[in-house]
């Protein structure tokens, strides 16, 4: 995954037009025509709701386990620490607090090629456009469910498939709305995947695929 991320980064730096061409598929000359559709709004708004539900649910079960001396879903102190780190390190600290807030890349909907007034900046290049496109916060939050899937002791492949599928759908929703470039989305995916698996391996002392 580290190598794949490196190669991907090089690809988007050498061929930045990939981002323009991909976003252009959903631009009709006047607007991103799929923005505002049920699909786009549903997956855009679903991320925060699901993350809050999963997080609060995990804490509720943890407290119940502590009080009642139970072991429902094996949610103990290590699991709670892991969940907090999964949500705060990659989506929170790296993507939203560092990259998104300080990189400056303008969103597709903001650049001149798609009717805006800002200048396109290739991925991984610091920009003075004061945008918040790089990298995708919604994508990073959606793929954080990979961290929950890793905790599954039964049917892990199924839950991992569900988590990845959900992440892809949220990412596609951001792409078709002109909210993010393809490189923004893929960067967030790799950051979350790598950091989450590293945390899993460190906290639970188990092998993981990074």
mmCIF file of N, CA, C and O in Angstrom, residues 133-173:
data_model
loop_
_atom_site.group_PDB
_atom_site.id
_atom_site.type_symbol
_atom_site.label_atom_id
_atom_site.label_comp_id
_atom_site.label_asym_id
_atom_site.label_seq_id
_atom_site.Cartn_x
_atom_site.Cartn_y
_atom_site.Cartn_z
ATOM 1 N N UNK A 133 -9.714 21.650 -0.917
ATOM 2 C CA UNK A 133 -9.977 20.448 -1.702
ATOM 3 C C UNK A 133 -9.059 19.281 -1.333
ATOM 4 O O UNK A 133 -9.492 18.125 -1.346
ATOM 5 N N UNK A 134 -7.824 19.567 -1.004
ATOM 6 C CA UNK A 134 -6.839 18.507 -0.772
ATOM 7 C C UNK A 134 -6.577 18.325 0.723
ATOM 8 O O UNK A 134 -6.119 19.237 1.387
ATOM 9 N N UNK A 135 -6.841 17.123 1.281
ATOM 10 C CA UNK A 135 -7.529 16.046 0.574
ATOM 11 C C UNK A 135 -8.967 15.958 1.056
ATOM 12 O O UNK A 135 -9.415 16.856 1.753
ATOM 13 N N UNK A 136 -9.687 14.909 0.695
ATOM 14 C CA UNK A 136 -11.126 14.855 0.967
ATOM 15 C C UNK A 136 -11.453 14.430 2.397
ATOM 16 O O UNK A 136 -11.164 13.310 2.807
ATOM 17 N N UNK A 137 -12.102 15.330 3.124
ATOM 18 C CA UNK A 137 -12.489 15.033 4.496
ATOM 19 C C UNK A 137 -13.582 13.988 4.575
ATOM 20 O O UNK A 137 -13.541 13.083 5.418
ATOM 21 N N UNK A 138 -14.587 14.079 3.694
ATOM 22 C CA UNK A 138 -15.671 13.102 3.698
ATOM 23 C C UNK A 138 -15.156 11.712 3.336
ATOM 24 O O UNK A 138 -15.590 10.712 3.914
ATOM 25 N N UNK A 139 -14.244 11.654 2.385
ATOM 26 C CA UNK A 139 -13.673 10.360 2.006
ATOM 27 C C UNK A 139 -12.920 9.742 3.170
ATOM 28 O O UNK A 139 -13.052 8.548 3.451
ATOM 29 N N UNK A 140 -12.121 10.542 3.858
ATOM 30 C CA UNK A 140 -11.346 10.022 4.987
ATOM 31 C C UNK A 140 -12.268 9.524 6.101
ATOM 32 O O UNK A 140 -12.021 8.482 6.713
ATOM 33 N N UNK A 141 -13.349 10.258 6.358
ATOM 34 C CA UNK A 141 -14.291 9.846 7.393
ATOM 35 C C UNK A 141 -15.027 8.573 6.991
ATOM 36 O O UNK A 141 -15.253 7.678 7.819
ATOM 37 N N UNK A 142 -15.400 8.477 5.720
ATOM 38 C CA UNK A 142 -16.125 7.290 5.249
ATOM 39 C C UNK A 142 -15.244 6.045 5.313
ATOM 40 O O UNK A 142 -15.697 4.976 5.748
ATOM 41 N N UNK A 143 -13.997 6.169 4.904
ATOM 42 C CA UNK A 143 -13.100 5.011 4.934
ATOM 43 C C UNK A 143 -12.625 4.673 6.349
ATOM 44 O O UNK A 143 -12.017 3.633 6.565
ATOM 45 N N UNK A 144 -12.917 5.549 7.312
ATOM 46 C CA UNK A 144 -12.588 5.237 8.704
ATOM 47 C C UNK A 144 -13.368 4.021 9.190
ATOM 48 O O UNK A 144 -12.978 3.370 10.170
ATOM 49 N N UNK A 145 -14.462 3.681 8.502
ATOM 50 C CA UNK A 145 -15.223 2.490 8.870
ATOM 51 C C UNK A 145 -14.414 1.219 8.638
ATOM 52 O O UNK A 145 -14.771 0.146 9.143
ATOM 53 N N UNK A 146 -13.333 1.320 7.868
ATOM 54 C CA UNK A 146 -12.411 0.200 7.725
ATOM 55 C C UNK A 146 -11.867 -0.190 9.096
ATOM 56 O O UNK A 146 -11.654 -1.365 9.392
ATOM 57 N N UNK A 147 -11.652 0.828 9.943
ATOM 58 C CA UNK A 147 -11.172 0.570 11.291
ATOM 59 C C UNK A 147 -12.148 -0.251 12.102
ATOM 60 O O UNK A 147 -11.750 -1.163 12.841
ATOM 61 N N UNK A 148 -13.433 0.033 11.968
ATOM 62 C CA UNK A 148 -14.456 -0.757 12.654
ATOM 63 C C UNK A 148 -14.494 -2.177 12.092
ATOM 64 O O UNK A 148 -14.667 -3.149 12.831
ATOM 65 N N UNK A 149 -14.346 -2.297 10.771
ATOM 66 C CA UNK A 149 -14.393 -3.605 10.132
ATOM 67 C C UNK A 149 -13.253 -4.503 10.604
ATOM 68 O O UNK A 149 -13.418 -5.718 10.747
ATOM 69 N N UNK A 150 -12.098 -3.917 10.862
ATOM 70 C CA UNK A 150 -10.955 -4.698 11.339
ATOM 71 C C UNK A 150 -11.224 -5.332 12.704
ATOM 72 O O UNK A 150 -10.597 -6.336 13.054
ATOM 73 N N UNK A 151 -12.134 -4.752 13.458
ATOM 74 C CA UNK A 151 -12.449 -5.281 14.786
ATOM 75 C C UNK A 151 -13.332 -6.518 14.737
ATOM 76 O O UNK A 151 -13.461 -7.225 15.741
ATOM 77 N N UNK A 152 -13.949 -6.770 13.595
ATOM 78 C CA UNK A 152 -14.862 -7.908 13.479
ATOM 79 C C UNK A 152 -14.102 -9.227 13.623
ATOM 80 O O UNK A 152 -13.088 -9.443 12.968
ATOM 81 N N UNK A 153 -14.610 -10.096 14.467
ATOM 82 C CA UNK A 153 -14.003 -11.410 14.652
ATOM 83 C C UNK A 153 -14.663 -12.467 13.780
ATOM 84 O O UNK A 153 -14.130 -13.544 13.592
ATOM 85 N N UNK A 154 -15.857 -12.144 13.311
ATOM 86 C CA UNK A 154 -16.568 -13.039 12.410
ATOM 87 C C UNK A 154 -16.949 -12.256 11.161
ATOM 88 O O UNK A 154 -17.302 -11.085 11.235
ATOM 89 N N UNK A 155 -16.865 -12.917 10.026
ATOM 90 C CA UNK A 155 -17.249 -12.323 8.745
ATOM 91 C C UNK A 155 -16.511 -11.011 8.496
ATOM 92 O O UNK A 155 -17.089 -10.041 8.003
ATOM 93 N N UNK A 156 -15.224 -10.996 8.808
ATOM 94 C CA UNK A 156 -14.450 -9.750 8.626
ATOM 95 C C UNK A 156 -14.406 -9.325 7.170
ATOM 96 O O UNK A 156 -14.493 -8.131 6.877
ATOM 97 N N UNK A 157 -14.262 -10.289 6.264
ATOM 98 C CA UNK A 157 -14.208 -9.932 4.844
ATOM 99 C C UNK A 157 -15.492 -9.245 4.405
ATOM 100 O O UNK A 157 -15.461 -8.305 3.604
ATOM 101 N N UNK A 158 -16.610 -9.716 4.918
ATOM 102 C CA UNK A 158 -17.890 -9.106 4.570
ATOM 103 C C UNK A 158 -17.952 -7.666 5.057
ATOM 104 O O UNK A 158 -18.322 -6.759 4.296
ATOM 105 N N UNK A 159 -17.605 -7.442 6.323
ATOM 106 C CA UNK A 159 -17.670 -6.091 6.886
ATOM 107 C C UNK A 159 -16.642 -5.166 6.248
ATOM 108 O O UNK A 159 -16.892 -3.976 6.058
ATOM 109 N N UNK A 160 -15.482 -5.731 5.888
ATOM 110 C CA UNK A 160 -14.476 -4.920 5.204
ATOM 111 C C UNK A 160 -14.974 -4.511 3.825
ATOM 112 O O UNK A 160 -14.793 -3.361 3.386
ATOM 113 N N UNK A 161 -15.619 -5.443 3.135
ATOM 114 C CA UNK A 161 -16.195 -5.138 1.825
ATOM 115 C C UNK A 161 -17.254 -4.052 1.940
ATOM 116 O O UNK A 161 -17.318 -3.131 1.110
ATOM 117 N N UNK A 162 -18.082 -4.141 2.972
ATOM 118 C CA UNK A 162 -19.120 -3.139 3.194
ATOM 119 C C UNK A 162 -18.505 -1.765 3.461
ATOM 120 O O UNK A 162 -18.964 -0.749 2.939
ATOM 121 N N UNK A 163 -17.446 -1.746 4.283
ATOM 122 C CA UNK A 163 -16.793 -0.481 4.622
ATOM 123 C C UNK A 163 -16.153 0.158 3.391
ATOM 124 O O UNK A 163 -16.279 1.372 3.162
ATOM 125 N N UNK A 164 -15.480 -0.647 2.594
ATOM 126 C CA UNK A 164 -14.824 -0.132 1.398
ATOM 127 C C UNK A 164 -15.863 0.339 0.379
ATOM 128 O O UNK A 164 -15.701 1.389 -0.257
ATOM 129 N N UNK A 165 -16.929 -0.435 0.232
ATOM 130 C CA UNK A 165 -17.994 -0.050 -0.698
ATOM 131 C C UNK A 165 -18.611 1.280 -0.291
ATOM 132 O O UNK A 165 -18.848 2.165 -1.132
ATOM 133 N N UNK A 166 -18.855 1.432 0.998
ATOM 134 C CA UNK A 166 -19.422 2.689 1.480
ATOM 135 C C UNK A 166 -18.465 3.843 1.213
ATOM 136 O O UNK A 166 -18.873 4.924 0.759
ATOM 137 N N UNK A 167 -17.186 3.634 1.471
ATOM 138 C CA UNK A 167 -16.188 4.666 1.211
ATOM 139 C C UNK A 167 -16.151 5.078 -0.251
ATOM 140 O O UNK A 167 -16.039 6.260 -0.582
ATOM 141 N N UNK A 168 -16.278 4.101 -1.135
ATOM 142 C CA UNK A 168 -16.270 4.376 -2.574
ATOM 143 C C UNK A 168 -17.498 5.200 -2.969
ATOM 144 O O UNK A 168 -17.409 6.153 -3.748
ATOM 145 N N UNK A 169 -18.651 4.838 -2.418
ATOM 146 C CA UNK A 169 -19.889 5.554 -2.750
ATOM 147 C C UNK A 169 -19.838 7.000 -2.275
ATOM 148 O O UNK A 169 -20.252 7.925 -2.995
ATOM 149 N N UNK A 170 -19.333 7.216 -1.062
ATOM 150 C CA UNK A 170 -19.195 8.582 -0.546
ATOM 151 C C UNK A 170 -18.204 9.362 -1.403
ATOM 152 O O UNK A 170 -18.445 10.528 -1.746
ATOM 153 N N UNK A 171 -17.118 8.726 -1.762
ATOM 154 C CA UNK A 171 -16.105 9.373 -2.593
ATOM 155 C C UNK A 171 -16.672 9.764 -3.954
ATOM 156 O O UNK A 171 -16.415 10.865 -4.465
ATOM 157 N N UNK A 172 -17.453 8.872 -4.527
ATOM 158 C CA UNK A 172 -18.065 9.156 -5.833
ATOM 159 C C UNK A 172 -19.036 10.327 -5.716
ATOM 160 O O UNK A 172 -19.116 11.175 -6.623
ATOM 161 N N UNK A 173 -19.754 10.379 -4.606
ATOM 162 C CA UNK A 173 -20.684 11.493 -4.384
ATOM 163 C C UNK A 173 -19.951 12.829 -4.343
ATOM 164 O O UNK A 173 -20.440 13.840 -4.850
#
